[in-house]
Each structure stands twice: as C-alpha cells, then as structure tokens.
PDB file of N, CA and C in Angstrom:
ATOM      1  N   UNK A   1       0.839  -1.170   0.000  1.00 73.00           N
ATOM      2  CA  UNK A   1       0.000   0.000   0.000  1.00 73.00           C
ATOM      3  C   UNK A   1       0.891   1.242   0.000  1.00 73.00           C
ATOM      4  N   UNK A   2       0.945   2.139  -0.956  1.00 76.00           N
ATOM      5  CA  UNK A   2       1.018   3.421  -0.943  1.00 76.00           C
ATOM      6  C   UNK A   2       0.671   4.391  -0.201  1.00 76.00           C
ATOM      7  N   UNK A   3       1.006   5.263   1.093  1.00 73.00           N
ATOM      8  CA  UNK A   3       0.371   6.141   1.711  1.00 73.00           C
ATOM      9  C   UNK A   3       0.812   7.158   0.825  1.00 73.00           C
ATOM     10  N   UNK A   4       0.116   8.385   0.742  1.00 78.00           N
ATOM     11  CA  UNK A   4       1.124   9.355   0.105  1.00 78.00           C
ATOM     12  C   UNK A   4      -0.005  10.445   0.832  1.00 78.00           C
ATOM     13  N   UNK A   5       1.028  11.534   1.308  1.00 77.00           N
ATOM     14  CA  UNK A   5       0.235  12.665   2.106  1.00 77.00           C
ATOM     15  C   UNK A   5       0.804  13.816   1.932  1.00 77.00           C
ATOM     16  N   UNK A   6       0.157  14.967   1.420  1.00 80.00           N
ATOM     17  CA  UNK A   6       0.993  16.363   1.333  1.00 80.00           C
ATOM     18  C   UNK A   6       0.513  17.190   2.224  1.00 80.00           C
ATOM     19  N   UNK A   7       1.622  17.554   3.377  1.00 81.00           N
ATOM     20  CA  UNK A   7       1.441  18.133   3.953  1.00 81.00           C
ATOM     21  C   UNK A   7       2.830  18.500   4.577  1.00 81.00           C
ATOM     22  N   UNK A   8       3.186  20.147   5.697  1.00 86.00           N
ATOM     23  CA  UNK A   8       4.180  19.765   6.216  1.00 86.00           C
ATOM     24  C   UNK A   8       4.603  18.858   6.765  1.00 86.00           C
ATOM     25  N   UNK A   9       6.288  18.149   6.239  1.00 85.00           N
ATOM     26  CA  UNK A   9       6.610  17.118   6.708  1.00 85.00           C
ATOM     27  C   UNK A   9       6.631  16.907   8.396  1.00 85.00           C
ATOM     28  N   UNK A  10       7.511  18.188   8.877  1.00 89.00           N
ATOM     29  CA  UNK A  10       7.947  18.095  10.007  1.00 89.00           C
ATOM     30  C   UNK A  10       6.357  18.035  10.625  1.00 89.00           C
ATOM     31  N   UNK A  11       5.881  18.736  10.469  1.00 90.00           N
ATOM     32  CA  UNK A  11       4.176  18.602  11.509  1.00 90.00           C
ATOM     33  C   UNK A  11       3.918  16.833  11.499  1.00 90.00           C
ATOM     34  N   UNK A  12       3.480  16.547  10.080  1.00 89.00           N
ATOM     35  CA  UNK A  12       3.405  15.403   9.807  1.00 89.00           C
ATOM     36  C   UNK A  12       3.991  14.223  10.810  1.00 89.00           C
ATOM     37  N   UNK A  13       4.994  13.888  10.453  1.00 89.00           N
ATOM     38  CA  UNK A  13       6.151  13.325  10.995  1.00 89.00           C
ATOM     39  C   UNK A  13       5.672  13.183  12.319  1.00 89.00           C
ATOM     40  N   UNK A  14       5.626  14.500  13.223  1.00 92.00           N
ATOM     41  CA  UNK A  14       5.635  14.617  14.786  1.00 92.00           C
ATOM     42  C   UNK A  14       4.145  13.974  14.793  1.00 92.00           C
ATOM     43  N   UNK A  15       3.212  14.082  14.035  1.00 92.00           N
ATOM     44  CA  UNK A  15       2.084  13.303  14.381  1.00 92.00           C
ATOM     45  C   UNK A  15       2.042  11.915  14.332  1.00 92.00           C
ATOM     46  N   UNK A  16       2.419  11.551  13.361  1.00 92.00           N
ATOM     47  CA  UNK A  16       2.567   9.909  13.192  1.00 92.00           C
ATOM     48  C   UNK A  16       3.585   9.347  14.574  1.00 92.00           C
ATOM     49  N   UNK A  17       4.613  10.243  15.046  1.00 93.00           N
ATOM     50  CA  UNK A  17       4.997   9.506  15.476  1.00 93.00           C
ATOM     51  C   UNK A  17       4.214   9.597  17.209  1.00 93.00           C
ATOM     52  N   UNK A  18       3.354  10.193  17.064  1.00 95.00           N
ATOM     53  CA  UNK A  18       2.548  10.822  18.224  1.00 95.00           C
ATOM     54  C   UNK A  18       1.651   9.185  18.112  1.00 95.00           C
ATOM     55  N   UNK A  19       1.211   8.821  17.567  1.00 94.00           N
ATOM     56  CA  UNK A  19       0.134   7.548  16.819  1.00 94.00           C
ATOM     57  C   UNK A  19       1.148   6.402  17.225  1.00 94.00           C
ATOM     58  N   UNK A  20       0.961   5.525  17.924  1.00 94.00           N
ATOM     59  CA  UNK A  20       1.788   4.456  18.482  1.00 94.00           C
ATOM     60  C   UNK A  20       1.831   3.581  16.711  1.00 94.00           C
ATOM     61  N   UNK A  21       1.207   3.468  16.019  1.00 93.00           N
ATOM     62  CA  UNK A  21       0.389   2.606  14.870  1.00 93.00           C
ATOM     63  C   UNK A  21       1.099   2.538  13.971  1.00 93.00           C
ATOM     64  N   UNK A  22       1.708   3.664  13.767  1.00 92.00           N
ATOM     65  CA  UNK A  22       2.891   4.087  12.999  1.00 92.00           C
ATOM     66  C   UNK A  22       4.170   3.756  12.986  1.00 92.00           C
ATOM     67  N   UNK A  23       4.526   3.094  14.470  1.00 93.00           N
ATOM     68  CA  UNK A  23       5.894   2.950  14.771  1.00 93.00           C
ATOM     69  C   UNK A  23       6.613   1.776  13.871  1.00 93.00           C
ATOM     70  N   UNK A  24       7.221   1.779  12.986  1.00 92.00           N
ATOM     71  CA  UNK A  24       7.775   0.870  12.566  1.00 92.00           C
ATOM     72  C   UNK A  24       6.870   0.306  11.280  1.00 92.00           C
ATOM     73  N   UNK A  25       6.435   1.537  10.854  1.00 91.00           N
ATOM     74  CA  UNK A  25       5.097   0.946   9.918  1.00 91.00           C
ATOM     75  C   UNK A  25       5.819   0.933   7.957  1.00 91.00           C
ATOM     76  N   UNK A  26       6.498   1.759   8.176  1.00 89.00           N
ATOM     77  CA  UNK A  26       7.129   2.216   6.748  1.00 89.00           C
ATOM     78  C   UNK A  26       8.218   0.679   6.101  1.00 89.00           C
ATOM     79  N   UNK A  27       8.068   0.658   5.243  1.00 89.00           N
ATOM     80  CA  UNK A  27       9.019  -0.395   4.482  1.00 89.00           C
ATOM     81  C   UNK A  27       9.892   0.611   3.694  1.00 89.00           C
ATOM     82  N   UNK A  28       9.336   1.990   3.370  1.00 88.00           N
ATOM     83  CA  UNK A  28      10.230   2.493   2.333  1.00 88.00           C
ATOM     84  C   UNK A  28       9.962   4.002   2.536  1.00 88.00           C
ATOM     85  N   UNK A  29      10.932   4.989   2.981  1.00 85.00           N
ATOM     86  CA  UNK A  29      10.575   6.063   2.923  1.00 85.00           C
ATOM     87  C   UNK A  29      11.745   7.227   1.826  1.00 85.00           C
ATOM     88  N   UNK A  30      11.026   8.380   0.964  1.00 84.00           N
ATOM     89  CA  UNK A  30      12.660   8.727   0.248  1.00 84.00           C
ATOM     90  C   UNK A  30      12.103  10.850   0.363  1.00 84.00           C
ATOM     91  N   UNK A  31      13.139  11.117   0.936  1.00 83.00           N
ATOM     92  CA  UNK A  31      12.825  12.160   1.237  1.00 83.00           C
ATOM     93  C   UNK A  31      13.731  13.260   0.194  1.00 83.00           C
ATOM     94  N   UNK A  32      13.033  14.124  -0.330  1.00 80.00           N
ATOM     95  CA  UNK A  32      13.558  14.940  -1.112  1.00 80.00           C
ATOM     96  C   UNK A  32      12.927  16.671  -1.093  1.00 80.00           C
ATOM     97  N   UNK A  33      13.129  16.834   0.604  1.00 76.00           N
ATOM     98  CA  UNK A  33      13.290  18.517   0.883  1.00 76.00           C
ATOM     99  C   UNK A  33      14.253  19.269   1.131  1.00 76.00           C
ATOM    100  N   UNK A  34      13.641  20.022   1.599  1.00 74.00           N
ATOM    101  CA  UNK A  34      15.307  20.933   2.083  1.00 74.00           C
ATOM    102  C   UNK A  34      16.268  20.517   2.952  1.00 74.00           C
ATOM    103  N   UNK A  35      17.643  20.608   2.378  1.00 73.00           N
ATOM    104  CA  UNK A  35      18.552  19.697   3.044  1.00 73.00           C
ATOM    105  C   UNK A  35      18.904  19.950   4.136  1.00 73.00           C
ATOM    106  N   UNK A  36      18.681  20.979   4.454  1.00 76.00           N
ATOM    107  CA  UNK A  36      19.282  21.736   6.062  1.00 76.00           C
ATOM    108  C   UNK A  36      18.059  20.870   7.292  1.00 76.00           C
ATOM    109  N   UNK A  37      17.327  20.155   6.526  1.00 80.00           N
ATOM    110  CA  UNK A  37      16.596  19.650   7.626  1.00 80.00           C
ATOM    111  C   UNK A  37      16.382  18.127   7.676  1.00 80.00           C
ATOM    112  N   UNK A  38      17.259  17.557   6.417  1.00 78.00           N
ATOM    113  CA  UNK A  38      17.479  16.168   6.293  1.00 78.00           C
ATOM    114  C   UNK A  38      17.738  15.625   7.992  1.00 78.00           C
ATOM    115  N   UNK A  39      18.342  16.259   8.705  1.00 78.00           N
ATOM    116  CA  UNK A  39      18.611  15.051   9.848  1.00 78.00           C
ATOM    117  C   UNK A  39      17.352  15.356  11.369  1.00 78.00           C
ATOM    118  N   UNK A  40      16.563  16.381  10.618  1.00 84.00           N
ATOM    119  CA  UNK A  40      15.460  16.440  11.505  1.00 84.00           C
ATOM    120  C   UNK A  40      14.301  15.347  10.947  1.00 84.00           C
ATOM    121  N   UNK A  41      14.425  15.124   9.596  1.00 85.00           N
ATOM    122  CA  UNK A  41      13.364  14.500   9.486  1.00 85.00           C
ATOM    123  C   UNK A  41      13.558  12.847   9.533  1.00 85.00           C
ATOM    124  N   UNK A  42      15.504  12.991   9.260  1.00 83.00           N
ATOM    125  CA  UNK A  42      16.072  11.616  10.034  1.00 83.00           C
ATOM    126  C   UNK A  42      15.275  10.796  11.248  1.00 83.00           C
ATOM    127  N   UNK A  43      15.314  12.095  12.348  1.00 84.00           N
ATOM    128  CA  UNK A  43      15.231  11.897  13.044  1.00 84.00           C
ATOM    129  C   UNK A  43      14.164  11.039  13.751  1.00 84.00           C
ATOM    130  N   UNK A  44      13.653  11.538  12.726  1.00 88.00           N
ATOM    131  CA  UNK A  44      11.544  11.396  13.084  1.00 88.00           C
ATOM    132  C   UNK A  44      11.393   9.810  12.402  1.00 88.00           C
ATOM    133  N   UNK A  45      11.853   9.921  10.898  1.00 88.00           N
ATOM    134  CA  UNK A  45      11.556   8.792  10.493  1.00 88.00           C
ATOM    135  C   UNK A  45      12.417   7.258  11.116  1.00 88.00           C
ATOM    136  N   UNK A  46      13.415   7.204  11.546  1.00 87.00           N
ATOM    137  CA  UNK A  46      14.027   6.075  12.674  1.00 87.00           C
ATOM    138  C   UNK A  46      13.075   6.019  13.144  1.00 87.00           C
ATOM    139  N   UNK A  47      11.918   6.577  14.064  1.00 90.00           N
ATOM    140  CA  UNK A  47      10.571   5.724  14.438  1.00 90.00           C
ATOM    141  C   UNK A  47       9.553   5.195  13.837  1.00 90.00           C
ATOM    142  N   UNK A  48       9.993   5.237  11.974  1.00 91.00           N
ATOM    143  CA  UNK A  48       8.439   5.108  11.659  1.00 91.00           C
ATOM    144  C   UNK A  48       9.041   4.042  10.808  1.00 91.00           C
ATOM    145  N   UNK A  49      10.077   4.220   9.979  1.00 90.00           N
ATOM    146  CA  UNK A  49      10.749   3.019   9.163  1.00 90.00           C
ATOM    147  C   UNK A  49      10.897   2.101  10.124  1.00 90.00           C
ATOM    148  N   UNK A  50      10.349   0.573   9.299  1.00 89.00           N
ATOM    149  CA  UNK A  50      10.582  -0.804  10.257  1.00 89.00           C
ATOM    150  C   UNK A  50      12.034  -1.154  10.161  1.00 89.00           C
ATOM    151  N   UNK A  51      11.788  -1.979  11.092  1.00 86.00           N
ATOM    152  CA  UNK A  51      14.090  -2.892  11.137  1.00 86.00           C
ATOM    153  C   UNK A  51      13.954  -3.100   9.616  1.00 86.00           C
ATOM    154  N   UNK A  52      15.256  -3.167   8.687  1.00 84.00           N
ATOM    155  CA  UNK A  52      15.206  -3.697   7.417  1.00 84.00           C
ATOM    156  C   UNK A  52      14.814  -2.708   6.658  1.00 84.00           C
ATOM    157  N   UNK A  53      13.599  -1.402   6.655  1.00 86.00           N
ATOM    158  CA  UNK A  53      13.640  -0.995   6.115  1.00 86.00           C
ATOM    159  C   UNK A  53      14.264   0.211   5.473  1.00 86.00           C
ATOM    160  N   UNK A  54      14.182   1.209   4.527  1.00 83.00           N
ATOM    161  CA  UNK A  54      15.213   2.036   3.761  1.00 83.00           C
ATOM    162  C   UNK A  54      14.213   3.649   4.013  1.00 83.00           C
ATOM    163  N   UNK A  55      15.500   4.514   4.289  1.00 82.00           N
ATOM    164  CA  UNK A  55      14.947   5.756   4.131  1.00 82.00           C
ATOM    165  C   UNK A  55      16.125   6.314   3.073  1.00 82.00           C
ATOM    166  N   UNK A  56      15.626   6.734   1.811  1.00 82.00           N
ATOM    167  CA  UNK A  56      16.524   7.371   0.800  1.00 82.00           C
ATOM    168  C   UNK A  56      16.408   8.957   0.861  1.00 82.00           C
ATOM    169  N   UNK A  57      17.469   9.836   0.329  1.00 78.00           N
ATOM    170  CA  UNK A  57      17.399  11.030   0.360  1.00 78.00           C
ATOM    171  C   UNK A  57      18.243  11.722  -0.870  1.00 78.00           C
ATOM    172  N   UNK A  58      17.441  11.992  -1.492  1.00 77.00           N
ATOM    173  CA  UNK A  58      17.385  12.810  -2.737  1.00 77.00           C
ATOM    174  C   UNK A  58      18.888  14.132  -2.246  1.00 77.00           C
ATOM    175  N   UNK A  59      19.871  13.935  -3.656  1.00 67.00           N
ATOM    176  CA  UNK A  59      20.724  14.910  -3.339  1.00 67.00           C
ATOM    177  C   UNK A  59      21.870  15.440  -1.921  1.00 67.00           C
ATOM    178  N   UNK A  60      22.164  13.811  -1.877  1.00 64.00           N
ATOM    179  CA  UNK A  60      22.799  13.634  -0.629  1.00 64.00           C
ATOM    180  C   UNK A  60      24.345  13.966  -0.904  1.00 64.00           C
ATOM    181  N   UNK A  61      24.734  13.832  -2.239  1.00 59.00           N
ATOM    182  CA  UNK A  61      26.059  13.325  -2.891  1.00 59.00           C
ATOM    183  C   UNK A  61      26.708  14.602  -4.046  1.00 59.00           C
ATOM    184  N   UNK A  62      27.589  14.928  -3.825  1.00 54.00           N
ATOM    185  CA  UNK A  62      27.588  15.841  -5.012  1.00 54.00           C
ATOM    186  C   UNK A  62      28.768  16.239  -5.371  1.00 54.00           C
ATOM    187  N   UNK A  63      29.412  15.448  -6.347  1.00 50.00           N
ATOM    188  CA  UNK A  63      30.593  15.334  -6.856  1.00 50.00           C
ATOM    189  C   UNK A  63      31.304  14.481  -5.812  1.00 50.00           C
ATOM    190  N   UNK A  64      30.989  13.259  -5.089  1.00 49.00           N
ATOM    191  CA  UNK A  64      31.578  12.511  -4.252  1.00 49.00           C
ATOM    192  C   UNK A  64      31.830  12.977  -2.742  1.00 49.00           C
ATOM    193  N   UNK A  65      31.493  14.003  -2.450  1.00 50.00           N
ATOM    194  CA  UNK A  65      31.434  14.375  -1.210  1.00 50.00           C
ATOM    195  C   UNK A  65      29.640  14.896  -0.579  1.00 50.00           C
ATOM    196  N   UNK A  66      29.686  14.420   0.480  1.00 52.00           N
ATOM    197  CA  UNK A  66      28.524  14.904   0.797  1.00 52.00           C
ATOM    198  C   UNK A  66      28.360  16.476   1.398  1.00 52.00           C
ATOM    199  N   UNK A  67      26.741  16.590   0.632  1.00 55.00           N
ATOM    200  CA  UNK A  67      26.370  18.002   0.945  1.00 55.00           C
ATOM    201  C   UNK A  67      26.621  18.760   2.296  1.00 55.00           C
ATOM    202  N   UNK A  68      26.879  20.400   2.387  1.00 58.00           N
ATOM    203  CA  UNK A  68      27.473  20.869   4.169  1.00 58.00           C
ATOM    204  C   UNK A  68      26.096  20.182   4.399  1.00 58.00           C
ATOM    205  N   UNK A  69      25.405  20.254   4.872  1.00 58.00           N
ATOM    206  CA  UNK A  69      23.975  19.677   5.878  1.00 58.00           C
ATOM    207  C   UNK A  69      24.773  18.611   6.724  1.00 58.00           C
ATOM    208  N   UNK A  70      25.352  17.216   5.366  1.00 57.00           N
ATOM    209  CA  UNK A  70      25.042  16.320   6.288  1.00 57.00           C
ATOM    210  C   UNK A  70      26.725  15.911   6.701  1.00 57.00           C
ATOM    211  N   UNK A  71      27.847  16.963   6.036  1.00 57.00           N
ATOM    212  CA  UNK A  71      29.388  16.748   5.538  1.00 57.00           C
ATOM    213  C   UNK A  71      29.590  15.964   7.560  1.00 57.00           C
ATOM    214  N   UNK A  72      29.426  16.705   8.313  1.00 57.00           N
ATOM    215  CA  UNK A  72      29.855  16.268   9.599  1.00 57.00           C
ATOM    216  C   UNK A  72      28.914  15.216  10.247  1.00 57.00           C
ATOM    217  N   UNK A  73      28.018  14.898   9.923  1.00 55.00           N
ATOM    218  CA  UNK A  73      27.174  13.504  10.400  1.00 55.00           C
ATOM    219  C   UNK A  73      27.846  11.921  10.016  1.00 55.00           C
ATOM    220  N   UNK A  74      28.398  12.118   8.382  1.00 55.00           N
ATOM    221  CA  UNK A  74      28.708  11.322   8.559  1.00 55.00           C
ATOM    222  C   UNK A  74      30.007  10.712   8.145  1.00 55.00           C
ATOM    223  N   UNK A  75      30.178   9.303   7.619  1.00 52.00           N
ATOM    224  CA  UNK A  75      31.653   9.087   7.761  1.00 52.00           C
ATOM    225  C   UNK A  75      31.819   7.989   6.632  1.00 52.00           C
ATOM    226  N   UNK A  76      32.107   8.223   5.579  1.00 48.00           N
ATOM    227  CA  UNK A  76      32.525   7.252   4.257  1.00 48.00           C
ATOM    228  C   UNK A  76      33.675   6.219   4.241  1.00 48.00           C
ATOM    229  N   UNK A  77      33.233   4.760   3.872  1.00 44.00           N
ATOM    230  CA  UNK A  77      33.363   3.677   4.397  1.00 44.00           C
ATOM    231  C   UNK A  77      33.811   2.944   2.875  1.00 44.00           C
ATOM    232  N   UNK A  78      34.626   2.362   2.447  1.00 48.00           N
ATOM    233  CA  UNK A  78      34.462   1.533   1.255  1.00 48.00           C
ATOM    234  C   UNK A  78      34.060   0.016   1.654  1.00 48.00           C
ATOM    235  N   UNK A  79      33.688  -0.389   0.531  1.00 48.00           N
ATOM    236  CA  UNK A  79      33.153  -1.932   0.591  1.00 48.00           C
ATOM    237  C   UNK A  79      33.429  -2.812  -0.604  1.00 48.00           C
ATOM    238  N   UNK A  80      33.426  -3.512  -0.083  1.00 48.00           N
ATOM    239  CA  UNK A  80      33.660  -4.634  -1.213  1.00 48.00           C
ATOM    240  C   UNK A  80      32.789  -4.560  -2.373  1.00 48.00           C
ATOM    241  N   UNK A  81      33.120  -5.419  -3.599  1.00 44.00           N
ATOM    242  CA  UNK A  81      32.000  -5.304  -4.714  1.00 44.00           C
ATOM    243  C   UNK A  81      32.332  -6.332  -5.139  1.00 44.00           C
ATOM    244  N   UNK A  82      31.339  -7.485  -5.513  1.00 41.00           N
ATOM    245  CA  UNK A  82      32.002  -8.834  -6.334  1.00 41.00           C
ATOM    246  C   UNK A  82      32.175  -8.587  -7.740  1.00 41.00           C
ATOM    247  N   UNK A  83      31.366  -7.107  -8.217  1.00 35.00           N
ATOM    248  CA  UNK A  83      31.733  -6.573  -9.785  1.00 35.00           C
ATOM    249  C   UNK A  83      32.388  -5.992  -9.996  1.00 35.00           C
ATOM    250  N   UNK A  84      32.311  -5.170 -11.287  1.00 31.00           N
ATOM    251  CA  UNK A  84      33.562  -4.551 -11.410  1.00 31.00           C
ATOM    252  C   UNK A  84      33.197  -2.790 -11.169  1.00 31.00           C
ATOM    253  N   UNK A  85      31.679  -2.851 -10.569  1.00 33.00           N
ATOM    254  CA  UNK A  85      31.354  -1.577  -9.739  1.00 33.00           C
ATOM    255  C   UNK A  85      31.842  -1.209  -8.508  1.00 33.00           C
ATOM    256  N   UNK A  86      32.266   0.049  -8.099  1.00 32.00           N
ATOM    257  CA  UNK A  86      32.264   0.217  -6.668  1.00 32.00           C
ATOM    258  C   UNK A  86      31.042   0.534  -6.078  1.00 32.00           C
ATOM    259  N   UNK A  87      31.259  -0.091  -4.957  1.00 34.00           N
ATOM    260  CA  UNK A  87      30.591   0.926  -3.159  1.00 34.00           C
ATOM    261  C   UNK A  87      30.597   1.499  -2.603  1.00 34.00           C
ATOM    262  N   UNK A  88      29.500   2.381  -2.055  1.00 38.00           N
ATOM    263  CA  UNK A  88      30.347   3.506  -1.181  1.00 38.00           C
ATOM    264  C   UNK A  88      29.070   3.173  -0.176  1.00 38.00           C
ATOM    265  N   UNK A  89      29.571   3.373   1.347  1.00 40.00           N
ATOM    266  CA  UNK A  89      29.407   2.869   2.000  1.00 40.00           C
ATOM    267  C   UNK A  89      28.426   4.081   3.265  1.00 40.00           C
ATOM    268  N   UNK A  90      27.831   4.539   3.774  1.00 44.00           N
ATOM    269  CA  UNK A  90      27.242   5.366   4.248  1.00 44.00           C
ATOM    270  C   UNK A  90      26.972   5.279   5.892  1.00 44.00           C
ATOM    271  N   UNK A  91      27.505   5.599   6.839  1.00 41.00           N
ATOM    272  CA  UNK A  91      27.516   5.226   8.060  1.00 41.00           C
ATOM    273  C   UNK A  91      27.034   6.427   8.914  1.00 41.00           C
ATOM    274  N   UNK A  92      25.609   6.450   8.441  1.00 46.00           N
ATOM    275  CA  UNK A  92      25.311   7.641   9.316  1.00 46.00           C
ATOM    276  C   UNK A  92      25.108   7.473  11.257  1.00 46.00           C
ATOM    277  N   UNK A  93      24.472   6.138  11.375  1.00 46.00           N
ATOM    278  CA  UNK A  93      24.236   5.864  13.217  1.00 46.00           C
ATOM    279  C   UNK A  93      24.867   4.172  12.844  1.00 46.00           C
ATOM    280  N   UNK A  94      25.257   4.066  14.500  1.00 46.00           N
ATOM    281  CA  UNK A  94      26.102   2.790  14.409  1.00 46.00           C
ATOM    282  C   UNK A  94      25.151   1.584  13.725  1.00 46.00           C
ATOM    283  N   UNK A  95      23.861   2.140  14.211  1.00 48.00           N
ATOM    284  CA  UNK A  95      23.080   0.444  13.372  1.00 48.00           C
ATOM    285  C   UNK A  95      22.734   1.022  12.455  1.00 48.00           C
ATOM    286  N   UNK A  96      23.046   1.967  11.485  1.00 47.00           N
ATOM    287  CA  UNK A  96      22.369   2.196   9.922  1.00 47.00           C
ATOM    288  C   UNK A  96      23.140   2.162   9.103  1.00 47.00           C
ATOM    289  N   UNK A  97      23.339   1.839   8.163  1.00 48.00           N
ATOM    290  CA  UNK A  97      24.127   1.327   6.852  1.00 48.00           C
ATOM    291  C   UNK A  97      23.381   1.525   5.818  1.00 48.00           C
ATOM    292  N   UNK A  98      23.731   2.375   4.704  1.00 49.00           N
ATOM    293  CA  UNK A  98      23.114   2.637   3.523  1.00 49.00           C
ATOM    294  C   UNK A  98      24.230   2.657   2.447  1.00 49.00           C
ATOM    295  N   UNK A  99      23.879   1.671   1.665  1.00 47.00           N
ATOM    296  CA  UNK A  99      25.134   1.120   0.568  1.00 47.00           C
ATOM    297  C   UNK A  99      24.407   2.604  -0.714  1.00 47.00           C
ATOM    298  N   UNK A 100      25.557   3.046  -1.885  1.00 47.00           N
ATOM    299  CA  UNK A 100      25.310   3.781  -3.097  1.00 47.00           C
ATOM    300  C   UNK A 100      25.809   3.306  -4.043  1.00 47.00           C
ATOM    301  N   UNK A 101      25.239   2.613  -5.003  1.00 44.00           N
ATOM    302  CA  UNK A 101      26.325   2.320  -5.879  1.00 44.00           C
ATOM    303  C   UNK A 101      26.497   3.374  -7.101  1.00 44.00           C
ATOM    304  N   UNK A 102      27.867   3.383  -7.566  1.00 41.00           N
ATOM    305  CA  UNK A 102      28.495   4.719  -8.273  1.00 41.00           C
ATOM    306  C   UNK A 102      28.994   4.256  -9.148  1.00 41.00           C
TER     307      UNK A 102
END
C-alpha cells in the first residue's frame, strides 16, 4: 500500500509519530526537501521506518562528497564489490548502513 500525504513534513512526521500505529510501519521512505533539515526529518523517520527498512534522500552526494547539511554527520566507508562496480558505504548511526552504488 502506498500512503502518500501532502502536507508539512515536520508537523506530519511529529504526528505519526505521536500515533503508536505508525511505529515501525514504513518499508520504504525517500525524502527529497530541504537539506538543512534532512537530519530532523532523520530523526523522526528512525521511528516510523521498520528494522530492514530504507529511508533514501534525494541529493545527498555531489561530486563525491557529501552536501554541508550532512558533511559532519557522517563518515565514508568503502566496501567490497564482487563486480567490477564500486561501493560507497554510508555510516550515518552505528546500526544504519546505507550502501550507493556509483
């Protein structure tokens, strides 16, 4: 099922996570607002994305370094590749891992 809701995120967000129902309800979330507030809405969604699932963010990357917003959050990691693509490796909180391939 598709939810799709337009409204402010941040209001949004603080409501759902106000709604016990919500917690862990998302399989897939991809956020593409203003970047200066990417790790507020981080923040919010870690309660609503389930274990396993993915929160993507539009315009994270730009020319191989990440945008000022998120340059000090986080910490670039290489990884293995069994192809002849690389990985880049994304270590924003100790249990989150978000692979890019480039």
């Amino acid at each position: 099922m598709i939810d799709f809701r337009e409204d402010p995120a941040l209001l949004l967000f603080e409501q759902m996570i106000n709604n016990v129902k919500f917690h862990g309800s998302f399989d897939f979330n991809f956020v593409d607002v203003d970047k200066d507030n990417y790790l507020n809405y981080h923040t919010r969604l870690i309660d609503l994305v389930k274990i396993g699932g993915v929160i993507g963010y539009d315009n994270t990357l730009l020319e191989w370094v990440f945008d000022a917003p998120l340059r000090k959050y986080v910490r670039l990691l290489p990884c293995g590749s069994s192809s002849s693509e690389q990985s880049l490796s994304v270590l924003q909180y100790p249990d989150l891992t978000s692979l890019v391939d480039l």
